[in-house]
Coordinates of C-alpha atoms (C1' of nucleotides) in Angstrom, one line a residue:
Chain N
M85 CA -3.4 -25.5 -28.2
Q86 CA -7.1 -26.7 -27.2
H87 CA -9.4 -24.1 -28.9
S88 CA -10.0 -24.2 -32.5
P89 CA -7.1 -22.7 -34.1
S90 CA -9.3 -21.6 -37.1
K91 CA -11.8 -19.7 -34.8
A92 CA -8.9 -18.0 -33.0
S93 CA -6.9 -17.1 -36.1
A94 CA -9.7 -15.9 -37.7
F95 CA -9.9 -13.1 -34.8
W96 CA -6.5 -11.8 -35.9
K97 CA -6.5 -12.0 -39.7
G98 CA -5.3 -8.5 -40.6
K99 CA -4.7 -7.1 -37.1
G100 CA -1.0 -7.3 -37.3
K101 CA -0.6 -9.2 -34.0
E102 CA 0.3 -12.5 -33.5
P103 CA -2.4 -15.0 -32.5
A104 CA 0.2 -17.7 -31.3
Q105 CA 0.7 -15.4 -28.4
D106 CA -2.7 -15.4 -27.3
Y107 CA -3.2 -18.3 -24.9
D108 CA 0.5 -19.2 -25.3
D109 CA 1.6 -19.9 -21.7
L110 CA -1.1 -22.1 -20.9
R111 CA 0.7 -25.2 -21.3
P112 CA 4.4 -24.5 -20.7
T113 CA 6.9 -27.1 -20.7
I114 CA 7.9 -27.8 -17.1
T115 CA 11.5 -28.7 -16.2
Y116 CA 13.1 -30.2 -13.2
R117 CA 14.7 -26.7 -12.9
H118 CA 11.1 -25.2 -12.6
L119 CA 10.3 -27.3 -9.9
Y120 CA 13.5 -26.8 -7.6
S121 CA 13.4 -23.1 -8.2
H122 CA 11.8 -21.6 -5.3
N123 CA 11.8 -17.9 -6.3
L124 CA 10.4 -17.8 -9.6
G125 CA 7.7 -15.4 -8.2
V126 CA 4.6 -14.9 -10.7
R127 CA 6.7 -16.2 -13.6
D128 CA 6.4 -19.8 -11.7
P129 CA 4.7 -22.3 -14.2
L130 CA 3.6 -24.2 -11.3
R131 CA 2.1 -21.3 -9.6
V132 CA -1.2 -21.7 -7.6
V133 CA -3.4 -19.1 -5.9
A134 CA -6.6 -19.4 -4.3
L135 CA -9.3 -16.7 -3.2
C136 CA -11.4 -17.8 -0.2
D137 CA -14.2 -15.7 1.0
S138 CA -16.6 -16.0 3.7
D139 CA -20.3 -16.5 2.8
A140 CA -22.6 -13.8 3.7
F141 CA -19.8 -12.9 6.2
Y142 CA -21.5 -10.4 8.4
A143 CA -24.7 -12.6 8.8
A144 CA -22.3 -15.4 9.6
C145 CA -20.8 -13.5 12.4
E146 CA -24.0 -12.4 14.1
R147 CA -25.1 -16.2 13.7
V148 CA -22.0 -17.3 15.3
R149 CA -22.0 -14.9 18.2
L150 CA -25.8 -15.5 18.9
G151 CA -25.1 -19.2 18.5
L152 CA -27.9 -19.6 15.9
D153 CA -28.4 -22.5 13.7
P154 CA -27.0 -22.0 10.0
S155 CA -30.2 -23.0 8.7
V156 CA -32.1 -19.7 10.2
P157 CA -32.7 -16.8 7.7
L158 CA -31.0 -13.9 9.0
V159 CA -30.5 -10.2 7.9
V160 CA -28.1 -7.8 9.3
Q161 CA -29.4 -4.5 9.2
Q162 CA -28.0 -1.0 9.3
W163 CA -30.7 1.6 10.0
E164 CA -33.6 0.6 7.7
S165 CA -31.0 -0.8 5.0
L166 CA -29.8 -4.5 4.8
I167 CA -26.2 -4.9 4.6
A168 CA -25.9 -8.8 4.7
V169 CA -28.4 -11.4 3.9
S170 CA -27.9 -15.1 5.1
Y171 CA -28.0 -17.7 2.3
P172 CA -31.2 -19.3 3.9
A173 CA -32.7 -15.8 3.8
R174 CA -31.7 -15.5 0.2
K175 CA -34.0 -18.3 -0.5
F176 CA -36.7 -15.9 0.4
G177 CA -35.7 -13.6 -2.4
I178 CA -34.3 -11.1 0.0
S179 CA -31.4 -9.3 -1.6
R180 CA -29.0 -6.4 0.0
M181 CA -30.8 -4.0 -1.8
D182 CA -34.2 -4.6 0.0
K183 CA -35.0 -2.3 3.0
I184 CA -35.7 -4.3 6.6
K185 CA -39.3 -3.6 5.6
D186 CA -39.4 -5.5 2.4
A187 CA -37.2 -8.4 4.2
K188 CA -39.9 -8.9 6.5
K189 CA -42.6 -9.0 4.1
K190 CA -40.9 -11.6 2.1
C191 CA -40.1 -13.7 5.3
P192 CA -42.0 -12.7 8.5
E193 CA -40.0 -15.2 10.5
I194 CA -36.7 -13.8 9.6
V195 CA -34.2 -12.9 12.2
A196 CA -33.0 -9.3 11.9
I197 CA -30.0 -8.0 13.6
H198 CA -29.0 -4.5 13.9
V199 CA -25.5 -4.0 13.6
A200 CA -23.5 -3.0 16.7
T201 CA -23.4 0.6 17.5
Y202 CA -21.5 3.1 19.3
K203 CA -23.5 5.4 21.4
E204 CA -22.8 8.7 22.8
G205 CA -21.0 8.5 26.1
E206 CA -20.8 4.7 25.9
K207 CA -17.1 3.4 25.4
E208 CA -17.8 0.3 23.6
P209 CA -19.9 -0.7 21.0
G210 CA -23.1 -2.7 21.6
Y211 CA -26.4 -4.2 20.7
W212 CA -28.7 -1.3 21.8
P213 CA -32.5 -1.8 21.9
D214 CA -33.0 2.0 20.8
V215 CA -30.8 2.2 17.8
D216 CA -31.0 5.5 16.0
T217 CA -28.9 7.2 13.3
R218 CA -29.3 10.2 15.2
T219 CA -27.5 9.2 18.2
H220 CA -25.5 6.2 17.3
K221 CA -22.9 5.2 14.9
V222 CA -22.4 1.8 13.5
S223 CA -19.4 -0.5 14.5
L224 CA -17.9 -3.0 12.4
D225 CA -15.7 -4.2 15.0
L226 CA -17.0 -7.5 15.6
Y227 CA -16.4 -8.5 11.9
R228 CA -13.0 -7.1 11.7
R229 CA -12.1 -9.5 15.0
E230 CA -13.7 -12.5 13.2
S231 CA -11.9 -11.7 10.0
N232 CA -8.7 -11.7 11.8
K233 CA -9.2 -15.0 13.4
I234 CA -10.0 -16.5 9.9
I235 CA -6.6 -15.0 8.6
Q236 CA -4.5 -16.3 11.6
F237 CA -6.3 -19.6 11.0
F238 CA -5.0 -19.7 7.6
K239 CA -1.4 -18.4 8.5
Q240 CA -1.1 -21.6 11.1
A241 CA -2.4 -24.0 8.6
L242 CA -0.3 -22.8 5.8
P243 CA 3.0 -21.8 7.2
S244 CA 4.7 -21.5 3.8
G245 CA 1.9 -19.9 2.1
E246 CA 1.7 -16.3 1.5
I247 CA -1.5 -14.7 2.8
E248 CA -2.9 -11.6 1.6
K249 CA -6.3 -10.1 3.4
A250 CA -8.2 -8.5 0.6
S251 CA -11.1 -7.4 2.3
I252 CA -13.1 -8.0 5.6
D253 CA -14.2 -11.3 4.4
E254 CA -11.5 -12.4 1.6
A255 CA -8.1 -13.7 1.1
F256 CA -5.8 -14.5 -1.4
I257 CA -3.5 -17.4 -0.5
D258 CA -0.4 -18.3 -2.7
F259 CA -0.3 -22.1 -2.7
T260 CA 2.8 -22.3 -4.8
R261 CA 5.2 -23.3 -2.0
P262 CA 2.8 -25.4 0.2
V263 CA 2.0 -27.2 -3.2
R264 CA 5.6 -27.8 -3.8
E265 CA 6.3 -29.5 -0.6
V266 CA 3.6 -31.9 -0.9
L267 CA 4.5 -32.4 -4.7
L268 CA 7.8 -33.4 -3.9
K269 CA 6.9 -35.2 -0.7
R270 CA 4.3 -37.1 -2.9
F271 CA 6.3 -37.8 -5.8
P272 CA 9.7 -38.5 -4.6
H273 CA 11.2 -39.6 -8.0
L274 CA 10.9 -35.8 -9.1
A275 CA 13.6 -35.0 -6.6
Q276 CA 16.1 -36.5 -8.7
V277 CA 16.8 -35.7 -12.4
P278 CA 17.1 -39.1 -13.9
P279 CA 20.8 -39.7 -15.2
D280 CA 19.2 -40.1 -18.7
A281 CA 17.7 -37.1 -18.9
P282 CA 18.5 -35.4 -22.1
H283 CA 19.1 -31.9 -21.1
G284 CA 20.0 -32.6 -17.2
V285 CA 18.1 -30.3 -14.9
D286 CA 16.3 -28.7 -18.0
S287 CA 14.7 -31.9 -19.0
P288 CA 10.8 -31.7 -19.0
L289 CA 9.2 -33.6 -16.0
P290 CA 7.9 -37.3 -16.9
P291 CA 4.2 -37.4 -17.8
P292 CA 2.3 -36.7 -14.5
P293 CA -0.2 -39.1 -12.9
P294 CA -4.0 -38.9 -13.7
I295 CA -5.9 -36.9 -11.4
D296 CA -9.2 -37.8 -9.3
W297 CA -10.7 -34.7 -8.8
S298 CA -14.1 -36.0 -7.7
E299 CA -13.6 -35.0 -4.0
L300 CA -11.7 -31.5 -4.5
G301 CA -14.6 -29.3 -5.7
E302 CA -16.1 -28.0 -8.5
L303 CA -14.1 -28.5 -11.8
I304 CA -14.8 -25.3 -14.4
P305 CA -15.4 -27.3 -17.5
L306 CA -13.3 -27.3 -20.7
R307 CA -16.1 -26.6 -22.8
P308 CA -19.5 -24.4 -22.5
A309 CA -22.1 -26.3 -21.3
E310 CA -24.5 -25.3 -23.9
E311 CA -22.4 -26.5 -26.7
D312 CA -24.8 -28.4 -29.0
E313 CA -24.1 -32.3 -29.5
D314 CA -24.5 -32.0 -33.3
R315 CA -22.2 -29.3 -33.9
E316 CA -18.6 -30.1 -34.4
P317 CA -16.6 -30.1 -31.3
H318 CA -14.0 -27.9 -30.9
F319 CA -11.9 -30.7 -29.6
A320 CA -12.5 -33.9 -27.7
E321 CA -12.3 -34.0 -23.8
D322 CA -9.2 -36.1 -24.0
D323 CA -7.4 -33.8 -26.1
V324 CA -6.3 -32.2 -23.2
T325 CA -4.0 -34.3 -21.1
C326 CA -3.5 -33.4 -17.4
T327 CA -0.2 -31.3 -16.6
W328 CA 1.9 -31.1 -13.6
H329 CA 0.2 -27.7 -13.1
D330 CA -3.3 -29.6 -12.9
V331 CA -1.5 -31.8 -10.3
A332 CA -0.4 -28.7 -8.4
L333 CA -4.1 -27.2 -8.6
S334 CA -5.4 -30.8 -7.2
I335 CA -2.9 -30.5 -4.4
A336 CA -4.1 -26.9 -3.6
A337 CA -7.5 -27.9 -3.8
E338 CA -6.7 -30.5 -1.2
L339 CA -5.1 -28.0 1.1
M340 CA -7.9 -25.6 0.6
A341 CA -10.5 -27.9 1.3
K342 CA -8.8 -29.3 4.7
V343 CA -8.5 -25.2 5.7
R344 CA -12.2 -24.6 4.6
H345 CA -13.2 -27.7 6.7
D346 CA -11.2 -26.6 9.8
V347 CA -12.3 -23.1 9.8
H348 CA -15.8 -24.3 10.0
E349 CA -15.5 -26.9 12.4
N350 CA -13.5 -24.4 14.7
L351 CA -14.9 -20.9 14.1
G352 CA -18.3 -21.8 12.6
Y353 CA -18.0 -19.9 9.1
T354 CA -18.2 -21.4 5.7
M355 CA -16.4 -20.0 3.1
S356 CA -16.1 -20.4 -0.8
A357 CA -12.8 -20.7 -2.7
G358 CA -11.6 -20.4 -6.2
I359 CA -8.2 -21.9 -7.2
S360 CA -6.3 -21.1 -10.3
R361 CA -2.8 -19.8 -11.6
N362 CA -3.1 -16.2 -10.6
K363 CA -5.1 -13.9 -8.3
F364 CA -7.5 -12.5 -11.0
L365 CA -8.6 -16.1 -12.0
A366 CA -8.7 -17.0 -8.4
K367 CA -11.2 -14.3 -7.8
L368 CA -13.3 -15.0 -10.8
T369 CA -13.4 -18.7 -9.9
A370 CA -14.4 -18.3 -6.4
S371 CA -17.6 -16.9 -7.6
N372 CA -18.5 -19.9 -9.6
K373 CA -20.5 -21.6 -6.8
K374 CA -21.2 -20.2 -3.5
P375 CA -21.9 -21.0 -0.6
N376 CA -19.6 -23.3 1.1
S377 CA -17.8 -24.8 -2.2
Q378 CA -14.8 -24.4 -4.2
S379 CA -14.0 -24.5 -7.9
I380 CA -11.1 -25.1 -9.8
L381 CA -9.9 -23.6 -13.0
R382 CA -7.5 -25.3 -14.9
N383 CA -5.3 -23.5 -17.3
S384 CA -6.9 -25.5 -20.3
A385 CA -10.4 -24.2 -19.4
I386 CA -9.2 -20.5 -19.1
P387 CA -10.4 -19.4 -22.7
T388 CA -13.6 -20.9 -22.5
Y389 CA -14.4 -19.8 -19.1
L390 CA -13.3 -16.2 -19.9
R391 CA -15.0 -15.6 -23.3
P392 CA -18.5 -15.3 -22.2
I393 CA -17.7 -13.4 -19.0
G394 CA -18.9 -9.3 -18.9
F395 CA -15.5 -7.9 -18.2
Q396 CA -17.2 -5.0 -16.0
K397 CA -17.7 -7.8 -13.3
I398 CA -13.7 -8.1 -13.3
R399 CA -12.1 -6.3 -10.2
F400 CA -11.0 -3.0 -11.2
L401 CA -12.9 -3.1 -14.2
G402 CA -16.2 -2.3 -12.5
G403 CA -15.8 1.4 -12.5
K404 CA -14.7 4.1 -15.0
L405 CA -12.4 2.2 -16.9
G406 CA -14.5 -0.7 -17.5
D407 CA -17.3 1.6 -18.5
A408 CA -14.9 3.5 -21.0
L409 CA -13.9 0.4 -22.7
A410 CA -17.5 -0.7 -22.9
K411 CA -18.5 2.8 -24.8
E412 CA -15.3 2.7 -26.8
Y413 CA -15.7 -0.5 -28.5
D414 CA -19.5 -1.0 -27.8
V415 CA -18.9 -4.4 -26.4
S416 CA -19.7 -5.9 -23.0
T417 CA -17.6 -9.7 -22.8
V418 CA -14.2 -10.6 -22.4
G419 CA -14.3 -12.4 -26.0
D420 CA -15.7 -9.2 -27.5
L421 CA -12.6 -7.4 -26.3
L422 CA -10.2 -9.9 -27.4
A423 CA -10.8 -8.6 -30.8
V424 CA -9.1 -5.3 -29.9
S425 CA -5.2 -5.2 -30.5
L426 CA -2.7 -4.1 -27.8
D427 CA -1.8 -1.2 -30.0
E428 CA -5.3 0.2 -30.4
M429 CA -6.1 -0.2 -26.7
Q430 CA -2.8 1.4 -25.8
N431 CA -3.6 4.4 -28.0
R432 CA -6.9 5.0 -26.3
F433 CA -6.3 3.9 -22.7
G434 CA -2.5 4.3 -22.2
D435 CA -0.9 2.7 -19.4
S436 CA -3.4 0.5 -18.3
A437 CA -3.9 -1.0 -21.8
L438 CA -1.4 -3.8 -21.3
W439 CA -2.7 -4.7 -17.9
V440 CA -6.2 -5.0 -19.4
Y441 CA -5.0 -6.5 -22.4
E442 CA -3.3 -9.7 -20.1
L443 CA -6.3 -9.8 -17.9
L444 CA -8.3 -10.6 -20.8
R445 CA -5.8 -13.4 -21.7
G446 CA -6.0 -14.9 -18.3
I447 CA -2.5 -13.2 -17.5
D448 CA -2.0 -11.5 -14.1
R449 CA 1.2 -10.7 -12.7
S450 CA 0.4 -9.2 -9.4
E451 CA 1.7 -10.9 -6.4
V452 CA -0.1 -12.3 -3.3
K453 CA 1.6 -10.0 -0.9
E454 CA 0.9 -9.7 3.0
K455 CA -0.3 -6.3 3.5
S456 CA 1.9 -6.2 6.2
A457 CA -1.2 -6.1 8.5
L458 CA -0.4 -2.5 8.8
F459 CA -2.9 0.1 7.6
K460 CA -1.8 3.5 6.7
S461 CA -4.7 4.9 8.3
M462 CA -7.7 4.3 10.4
L463 CA -11.0 6.3 9.8
A464 CA -14.0 6.5 11.9
S465 CA -16.9 8.7 10.0
K466 CA -20.6 9.7 10.5
N467 CA -23.0 11.0 8.3
L468 CA -25.6 13.1 10.1
P469 CA -29.1 13.0 9.3
T470 CA -29.7 16.0 11.5
P471 CA -26.9 18.5 11.1
I472 CA -24.7 19.7 13.7
T473 CA -25.9 23.3 14.8
K474 CA -24.1 23.5 18.3
A475 CA -20.6 23.2 19.2
A476 CA -21.7 20.9 22.1
D477 CA -23.2 18.5 19.6
G478 CA -19.8 18.5 17.6
H479 CA -18.1 17.8 21.0
Q480 CA -20.2 14.7 21.5
W481 CA -19.7 13.4 17.8
L482 CA -16.2 13.8 18.4
R483 CA -16.1 11.7 21.5
V484 CA -18.1 8.8 19.7
L485 CA -15.6 8.8 16.9
A486 CA -12.7 9.3 19.3
A487 CA -14.1 6.1 21.3
E488 CA -14.0 4.0 18.2
L489 CA -10.7 4.9 17.4
A490 CA -9.3 4.4 20.7
L491 CA -10.8 0.8 20.8
R492 CA -9.6 0.1 17.2
L493 CA -5.9 1.0 18.2
K494 CA -6.0 -0.9 21.4
E495 CA -7.1 -3.9 19.3
A496 CA -4.8 -3.4 16.4
R497 CA -1.9 -3.1 19.2
E498 CA -2.8 -6.5 20.6
E499 CA -1.4 -8.0 17.5
M500 CA 1.2 -5.3 16.8
P501 CA 1.9 -3.3 20.1
T502 CA 4.2 -0.8 18.5
L503 CA 1.6 0.6 16.1
W504 CA 2.0 4.3 16.0
P505 CA -0.3 7.0 14.4
K506 CA 1.8 10.0 13.6
T507 CA -1.1 12.1 12.6
I508 CA -4.6 12.8 13.4
A509 CA -7.2 14.5 10.9
L510 CA -10.6 15.9 11.1
H511 CA -12.8 16.3 8.2
A512 CA -16.2 18.0 8.2
R513 CA -18.8 18.5 5.2
K514 CA -21.3 21.1 5.1
G515 CA -24.5 19.7 3.2
Y516 CA -23.0 19.5 -0.5
E517 CA -20.0 21.6 0.1
A518 CA -16.7 20.3 -0.4
S519 CA -15.4 18.8 2.8
R520 CA -12.9 20.7 4.9
S521 CA -10.1 19.1 6.9
K522 CA -7.4 19.9 9.4
Q523 CA -4.6 17.9 10.7
S524 CA -2.0 17.7 13.4
A525 CA 0.8 15.7 15.0
F526 CA -0.8 13.2 17.2
P527 CA 0.5 13.5 20.8
F528 CA 3.2 10.8 21.9
T529 CA 1.6 9.2 24.8
H530 CA 1.5 5.5 25.7
E531 CA -2.0 4.9 26.5
V532 CA -4.2 6.3 23.8
T533 CA -7.2 7.0 25.5
V534 CA -10.4 8.4 24.3
D535 CA -9.7 11.6 26.0
V536 CA -6.4 12.1 24.2
I537 CA -7.9 11.6 21.0
A538 CA -11.3 13.5 21.6
T539 CA -8.9 16.6 22.8
A540 CA -7.0 16.5 19.8
A541 CA -10.0 16.3 17.7
D542 CA -11.5 19.3 19.6
K543 CA -8.7 21.3 18.6
L544 CA -8.8 20.5 15.2
W545 CA -12.7 21.4 15.2
K546 CA -12.1 24.9 16.5
E547 CA -9.6 25.6 13.8
L548 CA -12.0 24.1 11.1
T549 CA -15.4 25.7 12.6
G550 CA -13.9 28.7 14.5
N551 CA -14.9 31.4 12.1
M552 CA -18.0 29.6 10.8
K553 CA -21.1 31.9 11.0
N554 CA -23.5 28.7 11.3
L555 CA -22.2 25.3 11.6
N556 CA -24.3 23.2 9.6
V557 CA -22.0 20.1 9.6
T558 CA -23.6 16.8 7.8
A559 CA -20.7 14.6 8.2
V560 CA -18.0 14.2 10.3
Q561 CA -14.5 12.3 10.0
L562 CA -12.0 11.6 12.1
A563 CA -9.0 9.7 11.1
F564 CA -5.4 8.3 12.2
T565 CA -3.2 8.6 9.1
G566 CA 0.7 7.8 8.8
I567 CA 0.2 4.7 11.0
E568 CA 3.8 3.2 11.6
T569 CA 5.6 0.6 13.3
P570 CA 8.8 1.6 15.3
E571 CA 11.5 0.0 13.1
S572 CA 10.3 2.1 10.1
G573 CA 10.7 5.2 12.5
Q574 CA 13.2 6.5 15.0
Q575 CA 14.8 4.5 17.6
S576 CA 13.2 6.7 20.6
I577 CA 9.8 5.2 19.9
E578 CA 11.3 1.9 20.4
G579 CA 12.5 2.4 23.6
F580 CA 9.3 4.0 24.6
F581 CA 7.4 0.9 23.7
K582 CA 9.8 -1.3 25.3
S583 CA 9.5 0.9 28.7
K584 CA 6.1 -0.7 29.1
E585 CA 7.8 -4.2 29.9
P586 CA 9.8 -4.9 32.9
P587 CA 13.5 -4.1 32.6
R588 CA 15.3 -6.0 29.7
S589 CA 17.9 -5.6 27.4
P590 CA 17.1 -3.7 24.4
F591 CA 15.5 -5.0 21.0
K592 CA 18.1 -6.4 18.8
R593 CA 17.7 -4.4 15.6
T594 CA 19.3 -6.7 13.4
R595 CA 19.3 -10.3 13.4
P596 CA 22.5 -12.1 14.4
G597 CA 24.2 -14.2 11.7
N598 CA 23.0 -17.6 12.8
D599 CA 19.5 -18.4 13.9
E600 CA 20.1 -18.1 17.5
I601 CA 18.7 -15.1 19.1
P602 CA 19.9 -14.5 22.8
P603 CA 16.8 -15.3 24.8
E604 CA 17.4 -11.6 26.6
A605 CA 17.1 -9.8 23.7
D606 CA 14.6 -11.7 21.4
P607 CA 11.7 -9.6 20.5
L608 CA 9.8 -12.3 19.9
Q609 CA 10.0 -13.6 23.6
I610 CA 8.9 -9.8 24.5
M611 CA 6.1 -10.1 22.0
T612 CA 5.1 -13.6 23.5
E613 CA 4.7 -12.1 27.0
L614 CA 2.5 -9.4 25.8
H615 CA 0.6 -11.7 23.9
E616 CA 0.0 -14.2 26.9
S617 CA -1.2 -11.3 29.1
A618 CA -4.0 -10.9 26.2
S619 CA -5.0 -14.7 27.4
S620 CA -4.3 -16.5 24.2
T621 CA -2.7 -19.9 24.2
F622 CA 0.2 -20.6 21.7
F623 CA 3.5 -21.6 21.2
L624 CA 6.6 -20.2 19.5
C625 CA 8.0 -22.5 16.7
E626 CA 11.7 -21.9 17.0
R627 CA 12.4 -23.4 13.4
C628 CA 10.1 -21.0 11.6
N629 CA 10.0 -18.2 14.1
Q630 CA 6.2 -18.3 14.0
T631 CA 3.7 -18.2 16.8
I632 CA 1.1 -21.0 16.6
S633 CA -1.8 -19.9 18.1
A634 CA -4.4 -22.3 19.8
S635 CA -6.5 -19.7 21.3
E636 CA -10.0 -20.4 19.6
M637 CA -9.5 -23.3 17.3
E638 CA -8.6 -25.8 19.9
R639 CA -11.4 -24.6 22.2
G640 CA -13.0 -28.2 22.0
E641 CA -10.1 -29.6 24.0
A642 CA -10.2 -30.6 27.6
D643 CA -7.4 -28.3 28.6
H644 CA -5.1 -25.9 27.0
V645 CA -2.1 -28.0 27.6
T646 CA -3.3 -31.1 25.6
A647 CA -4.4 -28.5 22.9
L648 CA -0.9 -27.2 22.9
A649 CA 1.0 -30.5 22.8
K650 CA -1.3 -31.7 19.8
L651 CA -1.0 -28.6 18.0
R652 CA 2.9 -28.7 18.3
M653 CA 3.1 -32.2 17.3
E654 CA 1.0 -31.1 14.1
H655 CA 3.3 -28.2 13.5
D656 CA 6.3 -30.6 13.9
D657 CA 4.7 -32.8 11.4
F658 CA 4.9 -30.0 9.1
H659 CA 8.6 -29.4 9.7
F660 CA 9.1 -33.1 9.0
A661 CA 7.5 -32.9 5.7
Q662 CA 9.3 -29.7 4.9
D663 CA 12.8 -31.6 5.7
L664 CA 11.7 -34.5 3.6
A665 CA 11.3 -32.2 0.6
N666 CA 14.1 -30.2 1.3
G667 CA 16.5 -33.3 1.9
S668 CA 15.8 -34.9 -1.3
D669 CA 16.4 -31.5 -2.9
I670 CA 20.4 -32.6 -3.5
Q671 CA 19.9 -32.2 -7.1
A672 CA 18.7 -28.9 -7.1
P673 CA 21.4 -26.2 -7.7
K674 CA 19.7 -24.1 -5.1
R675 CA 21.0 -23.3 -1.7
R676 CA 18.3 -23.9 0.8
K677 CA 16.7 -20.8 1.4
T678 CA 16.5 -19.4 4.9
K679 CA 13.0 -18.7 5.8
E680 CA 11.7 -15.4 6.2
P681 CA 10.5 -14.6 9.6
T682 CA 6.7 -14.2 9.6
G683 CA 4.2 -12.6 11.7
I684 CA 5.1 -10.3 14.3
A685 CA 8.8 -11.3 13.9
R686 CA 9.0 -9.6 10.7
F687 CA 8.5 -6.0 12.1
F688 CA 11.6 -6.5 14.1
I689 CA 13.9 -7.3 11.6
K690 CA 15.6 -4.8 9.8
K691 CA 14.9 -4.5 6.0
K692 CA 17.9 -5.1 3.9
Chain I
dG331 C1' -1.2 19.6 4.5
dT332 C1' -5.5 19.5 1.7
dG333 C1' -9.1 17.8 -1.0
dG334 C1' -10.5 14.9 -4.6
dA335 C1' -11.1 10.8 -7.3
dT336 C1' -11.7 6.1 -7.4
dG337 C1' -13.1 1.8 -6.0
dA338 C1' -14.4 -2.2 -3.0
dG339 C1' -18.3 -4.2 -0.6
Chain P
dC724 C1' -28.9 2.1 -2.2
dG725 C1' -26.5 4.6 1.7
dC726 C1' -23.0 4.0 4.0
dT727 C1' -18.3 2.9 5.6
dC728 C1' -13.6 2.2 4.7
dA729 C1' -9.0 2.6 2.3
dT730 C1' -5.8 4.2 -1.1
dC731 C1' -3.4 7.3 -4.4
dC732 C1' -2.3 11.5 -6.3
dA733 C1' -2.5 16.6 -7.9
dC734 C1' -2.1 20.9 -6.1

DNA sequence: GTGGATGAG
DNA sequence: CGCTCATCCAC
């Protein structure tokens, strides 16, 4: 253990909890069996997770859209407020809390872009000269689209890495598998259990090589920077020898740096990343240095890094739970809370206690899980500075909201053509009164047009406001809920969507025993054609069932064919690498796992 | 099916 | 901050 034992155990004297368990798992023994196991999940001692988020994302989107130089100070405004401030603008002391007036005072030459808006009667959002909260509604569409491009880029670059879009500007990446592939390729001797290994496959791995971190990002230090020279150091730097997990982190850092670089080259966005052993720590680490940087938190640096952090900055502790914890124990940092025993916390906080207790100790068992790209709901809303008093006004606003939903569904269907909203719901609020809502089944039509949505919305509006004396509606929300894909619903829907295509054989609902899918029945092929009509350039890899898109990233290429050929070669390289790793896997007791289909394909294969 | 609570950003 | 969005759960 790297931190002072005396200090650590002092905390626990008389608490009845074993201090030994505190940071117990930071230096686990890693064996060949661990290395060869592909399905240890969150218990994998070589697990590596990254959180990657775009710097000042909305501002960057507008900067890219307008082709502006990255050095120009830019803000994105929503009415009189700011919703994004570029890093150059932050140098002038402008913050998101400022009003646009303040920003211009602080930096007269600031470029201020008003977020795109829907306007009554317009089908698509735009950048209008006369934005007015009384007649317009903001659209975040551009940012959603750019966000999706980045996610697609991640998926293409890391075919075996799980990607979880965490918000419009952040994604978690599970590097565990990509790292293993590189690890086995780079250290081929690990692919064989040495004949003289004392416990066979359960023998510890040999000592890892030294690591040159210099090009890989910011290393979170093992000790607090402010620690005095004259004070007895808790331990010398070299007390902590590097581990195979550190090697894994370093490989993930290489891969992350490459992806960040490529996204910047191709899409123009800079990103900051944090790399560590789980989601919680990756997220925390990402905030270490911004913009355009990446930080690495080794296991051995975890206790020191966590101790001084205000726990209310931690994801999910920023709200009531965090407040309650702070009040209950009158403390503010992670270190303070370490003194609270699990029993004590459980008495006061019940079920959430264990989760918090572990978080404070750098343990987070949550998985990086692709959010199946499907949202369960899609909502367009508008607060009305001048309340609706006439039914006709209500009708107009509903059309605006309907236009937004129509466009967003249409866009979502470009990726996932079978997306289906089961219900539509309308919420309306009067002043400070609680909002009322009505919902109904959404009609089953192929083309979901503004009119179809607006008609359904109008009906709900009547039900909602029919017997109101004076409608003084100050907020309206229109939402699709219960959004599904056909394979989770009934068969009939499937046929419905298919009918858009020229006649062909029905979708196969289950996958044949081998990897062959008859071309006629290949759902991916159908999706492929749908996709092509949307003008993107890509190919389908038969081996990993993935669509590899070249639409945006290869735009520098002279022609699509060249771009595509290049892309395919790179992708084949990946398979070569994977084969290499797998091929030397002979000592491992594991059967090679058949790769799960990813992307669109997943939605056409029945779940077990 | 409706409405509220929570939380992110 | 005001606004926009998403999810979960009690009733």
